[in-house]
mmCIF file of C-alpha atoms in Angstrom:
data_model
loop_
_atom_site.group_PDB
_atom_site.id
_atom_site.type_symbol
_atom_site.label_atom_id
_atom_site.label_comp_id
_atom_site.label_asym_id
_atom_site.label_seq_id
_atom_site.Cartn_x
_atom_site.Cartn_y
_atom_site.Cartn_z
ATOM 1 C CA UNK I 1 0.000 0.000 0.000
ATOM 2 C CA UNK I 2 1.083 3.551 -0.595
ATOM 3 C CA UNK I 3 2.596 5.071 2.503
ATOM 4 C CA UNK I 4 1.509 8.631 1.774
ATOM 5 C CA UNK I 5 -1.717 9.607 0.100
ATOM 6 C CA UNK I 6 -2.709 13.120 -0.802
ATOM 7 C CA UNK I 7 -6.355 13.832 -1.556
ATOM 8 C CA UNK I 8 -7.618 16.844 -3.457
ATOM 9 C CA UNK I 9 -11.234 17.422 -4.368
ATOM 10 C CA UNK I 10 -13.125 19.799 -6.573
ATOM 11 C CA UNK I 11 -16.889 20.105 -6.814
ATOM 12 C CA UNK I 12 -18.902 21.749 -9.555
ATOM 13 C CA UNK I 13 -22.434 22.174 -8.137
ATOM 14 C CA UNK I 14 -25.013 22.760 -10.834
ATOM 15 C CA UNK I 15 -22.721 21.777 -13.711
ATOM 16 C CA UNK I 16 -23.559 19.070 -16.218
ATOM 17 C CA UNK I 17 -21.106 16.475 -17.505
ATOM 18 C CA UNK I 18 -21.152 18.339 -20.806
ATOM 19 C CA UNK I 19 -20.089 21.577 -19.058
ATOM 20 C CA UNK I 20 -17.397 19.714 -17.135
ATOM 21 C CA UNK I 21 -15.894 18.016 -20.171
ATOM 22 C CA UNK I 22 -15.744 21.289 -22.099
ATOM 23 C CA UNK I 23 -15.192 23.950 -19.417
ATOM 24 C CA UNK I 24 -14.369 22.160 -16.169
ATOM 25 C CA UNK I 25 -10.625 22.465 -16.650
ATOM 26 C CA UNK I 26 -9.894 19.026 -15.180
ATOM 27 C CA UNK I 27 -6.724 18.968 -17.259
ATOM 28 C CA UNK I 28 -5.539 22.272 -15.810
ATOM 29 C CA UNK I 29 -6.437 21.107 -12.304
ATOM 30 C CA UNK I 30 -4.447 17.878 -12.755
ATOM 31 C CA UNK I 31 -1.480 19.761 -14.192
ATOM 32 C CA UNK I 32 -1.614 22.238 -11.303
ATOM 33 C CA UNK I 33 -1.662 19.447 -8.700
ATOM 34 C CA UNK I 34 1.299 17.755 -10.341
ATOM 35 C CA UNK I 35 3.208 21.045 -10.574
ATOM 36 C CA UNK I 36 2.519 22.057 -6.956
ATOM 37 C CA UNK I 37 3.142 18.646 -5.397
ATOM 38 C CA UNK I 38 5.826 17.329 -7.708
ATOM 39 C CA UNK I 39 3.988 14.009 -7.879
ATOM 40 C CA UNK I 40 1.917 12.268 -10.509
ATOM 41 C CA UNK I 41 -1.813 12.014 -9.850
ATOM 42 C CA UNK I 42 -2.636 8.307 -9.589
ATOM 43 C CA UNK I 43 -6.438 8.283 -9.453
ATOM 44 C CA UNK I 44 -9.329 10.598 -10.286
ATOM 45 C CA UNK I 45 -12.749 9.739 -8.875
ATOM 46 C CA UNK I 46 -15.568 11.123 -10.986
ATOM 47 C CA UNK I 47 -19.192 11.422 -9.894
ATOM 48 C CA UNK I 48 -21.135 13.113 -12.689
ATOM 49 C CA UNK I 49 -24.430 12.932 -14.522
ATOM 50 C CA UNK I 50 -26.934 13.915 -11.839
ATOM 51 C CA UNK I 51 -27.605 17.412 -13.192
ATOM 52 C CA UNK I 52 -27.656 16.121 -16.763
ATOM 53 C CA UNK I 53 -30.893 14.261 -16.016
ATOM 54 C CA UNK I 54 -32.731 17.589 -15.822
ATOM 55 C CA UNK I 55 -31.652 18.598 -19.336
ATOM 56 C CA UNK I 56 -30.973 15.438 -21.311
ATOM 57 C CA UNK I 57 -33.139 12.382 -21.926
ATOM 58 C CA UNK I 58 -30.683 10.443 -24.090
ATOM 59 C CA UNK I 59 -28.516 8.147 -21.938
ATOM 60 C CA UNK I 60 -25.973 7.845 -24.772
ATOM 61 C CA UNK I 61 -25.367 11.594 -24.668
ATOM 62 C CA UNK I 62 -24.910 11.676 -20.890
ATOM 63 C CA UNK I 63 -22.594 8.646 -21.040
ATOM 64 C CA UNK I 64 -20.543 10.258 -23.825
ATOM 65 C CA UNK I 65 -20.165 13.447 -21.773
ATOM 66 C CA UNK I 66 -19.117 11.570 -18.613
ATOM 67 C CA UNK I 67 -16.711 9.455 -20.650
ATOM 68 C CA UNK I 68 -15.160 12.659 -22.052
ATOM 69 C CA UNK I 69 -14.358 13.797 -18.491
ATOM 70 C CA UNK I 70 -12.607 10.490 -17.803
ATOM 71 C CA UNK I 71 -10.668 10.761 -21.056
ATOM 72 C CA UNK I 72 -9.092 14.022 -19.871
ATOM 73 C CA UNK I 73 -7.451 12.013 -17.074
ATOM 74 C CA UNK I 74 -6.743 9.008 -19.303
ATOM 75 C CA UNK I 75 -4.887 11.275 -21.742
ATOM 76 C CA UNK I 76 -2.501 11.973 -18.834
ATOM 77 C CA UNK I 77 -2.188 8.242 -17.998
ATOM 78 C CA UNK I 78 -4.294 8.627 -14.869
ATOM 79 C CA UNK I 79 -6.634 5.863 -13.723
ATOM 80 C CA UNK I 80 -10.245 6.873 -13.061
ATOM 81 C CA UNK I 81 -13.065 5.570 -10.915
ATOM 82 C CA UNK I 82 -16.575 6.232 -12.206
ATOM 83 C CA UNK I 83 -19.135 6.477 -9.432
ATOM 84 C CA UNK I 84 -22.638 5.631 -10.642
ATOM 85 C CA UNK I 85 -25.195 8.398 -11.041
ATOM 86 C CA UNK I 86 -26.995 8.501 -7.678
ATOM 87 C CA UNK I 87 -30.703 8.209 -7.117
ATOM 88 C CA UNK I 88 -32.476 11.427 -6.128
ATOM 89 C CA UNK I 89 -35.870 12.929 -5.332
ATOM 90 C CA UNK I 90 -36.019 13.990 -8.997
ATOM 91 C CA UNK I 91 -35.778 10.352 -10.139
ATOM 92 C CA UNK I 92 -38.522 9.312 -7.693
ATOM 93 C CA UNK I 93 -40.833 11.794 -9.472
ATOM 94 C CA UNK I 94 -40.053 10.602 -13.001
ATOM 95 C CA UNK I 95 -39.717 6.966 -14.027
ATOM 96 C CA UNK I 96 -38.298 8.142 -17.376
ATOM 97 C CA UNK I 97 -35.513 10.029 -15.575
ATOM 98 C CA UNK I 98 -34.828 7.047 -13.309
ATOM 99 C CA UNK I 99 -34.553 4.788 -16.366
ATOM 100 C CA UNK I 100 -32.120 7.178 -18.079
ATOM 101 C CA UNK I 101 -29.924 7.140 -14.947
ATOM 102 C CA UNK I 102 -30.051 3.325 -14.879
ATOM 103 C CA UNK I 103 -28.988 3.165 -18.530
ATOM 104 C CA UNK I 104 -26.131 5.621 -17.986
ATOM 105 C CA UNK I 105 -24.886 3.536 -15.052
ATOM 106 C CA UNK I 106 -25.127 0.335 -17.102
ATOM 107 C CA UNK I 107 -23.101 1.974 -19.888
ATOM 108 C CA UNK I 108 -20.450 3.186 -17.403
ATOM 109 C CA UNK I 109 -20.192 -0.279 -15.876
ATOM 110 C CA UNK I 110 -19.951 -1.969 -19.280
ATOM 111 C CA UNK I 111 -17.294 0.536 -20.377
ATOM 112 C CA UNK I 112 -15.236 -0.224 -17.278
ATOM 113 C CA UNK I 113 -15.380 -3.960 -18.006
ATOM 114 C CA UNK I 114 -14.881 -4.164 -21.766
ATOM 115 C CA UNK I 115 -12.598 -1.217 -22.396
ATOM 116 C CA UNK I 116 -8.836 -1.255 -22.161
ATOM 117 C CA UNK I 117 -8.636 2.250 -20.666
ATOM 118 C CA UNK I 118 -7.810 2.494 -16.970
ATOM 119 C CA UNK I 119 -11.317 2.944 -15.540
ATOM 120 C CA UNK I 120 -13.234 1.187 -12.792
ATOM 121 C CA UNK I 121 -16.907 1.519 -11.925
ATOM 122 C CA UNK I 122 -18.538 1.574 -8.520
ATOM 123 C CA UNK I 123 -22.325 1.824 -8.125
ATOM 124 C CA UNK I 124 -23.408 4.760 -6.002
ATOM 125 C CA UNK I 125 -23.443 3.237 -2.504
ATOM 126 C CA UNK I 126 -26.413 4.988 -0.912
ATOM 127 C CA UNK I 127 -28.952 3.190 -3.085
ATOM 128 C CA UNK I 128 -32.495 4.468 -3.259
ATOM 129 C CA UNK I 129 -33.284 8.059 -2.293
ATOM 130 C CA UNK I 130 -34.759 8.209 1.201
ATOM 131 C CA UNK I 131 -35.206 11.650 2.753
ATOM 132 C CA UNK I 132 -35.517 10.130 6.236
ATOM 133 C CA UNK I 133 -32.100 8.425 6.406
ATOM 134 C CA UNK I 134 -30.098 11.612 7.047
ATOM 135 C CA UNK I 135 -27.845 11.067 4.017
ATOM 136 C CA UNK I 136 -29.537 13.604 1.739
ATOM 137 C CA UNK I 137 -29.621 17.398 1.763
ATOM 138 C CA UNK I 138 -33.080 18.991 1.889
ATOM 139 C CA UNK I 139 -32.996 19.593 -1.896
ATOM 140 C CA UNK I 140 -33.211 15.820 -2.508
ATOM 141 C CA UNK I 141 -30.344 15.999 -4.988
ATOM 142 C CA UNK I 142 -27.190 16.639 -2.994
ATOM 143 C CA UNK I 143 -25.945 14.813 0.079
ATOM 144 C CA UNK I 144 -25.745 15.830 3.688
ATOM 145 C CA UNK I 145 -22.357 15.850 5.412
ATOM 146 C CA UNK I 146 -23.257 12.364 6.677
ATOM 147 C CA UNK I 147 -24.083 11.342 3.101
ATOM 148 C CA UNK I 148 -20.696 12.482 1.823
ATOM 149 C CA UNK I 149 -19.022 10.635 4.703
ATOM 150 C CA UNK I 150 -21.031 7.505 3.874
ATOM 151 C CA UNK I 151 -20.033 7.813 0.210
ATOM 152 C CA UNK I 152 -16.335 8.121 1.100
ATOM 153 C CA UNK I 153 -16.371 5.230 3.537
ATOM 154 C CA UNK I 154 -18.164 2.995 1.050
ATOM 155 C CA UNK I 155 -15.936 3.682 -1.945
ATOM 156 C CA UNK I 156 -12.753 3.344 0.132
ATOM 157 C CA UNK I 157 -12.533 -0.436 -0.420
ATOM 158 C CA UNK I 158 -12.698 0.065 -4.202
ATOM 159 C CA UNK I 159 -10.028 2.779 -4.023
ATOM 160 C CA UNK I 160 -7.849 0.441 -1.943
ATOM 161 C CA UNK I 161 -8.350 -2.320 -4.518
ATOM 162 C CA UNK I 162 -7.382 0.010 -7.369
ATOM 163 C CA UNK I 163 -4.212 1.138 -5.584
ATOM 164 C CA UNK I 164 -3.261 -2.460 -4.802
ATOM 165 C CA UNK I 165 -3.441 -3.239 -8.553
ATOM 166 C CA UNK I 166 -1.150 -0.264 -9.283
ATOM 167 C CA UNK I 167 1.688 -1.561 -7.088
#
């Protein structure tokens, strides 16, 4: 296992995967981290697609946009972890939206299995939206501090597995 890990995060509330792939400057962020730390970034964890469901009904388009974000890291030889599009209050109100999210997640998972690029997939760990479990913010879309903690704790085993394969 790696002795020293450095974690950096960047959130883009309200952005779509399309915005992120075109304007999110992931490449500049990765270059900046490498420049400032003097170390290569080993893993980028990407959770995207939630906001896209409000604007896009074609799962192929959302998948293509999320994939484009990953490819920014892959172009720099950085492994990525795709976190599945989470459930939300919005999806509970629209079966069509819920089905689009399911299809996007299936495409991400298939891509991680059949493709030769360095990407893994992890389903979003919280499961079905439940406003009473304390893991969701009042807007029904974002997570509470406890929800973010739960997410981190539940993807940690996958991150550990990925790093063990890199050794």
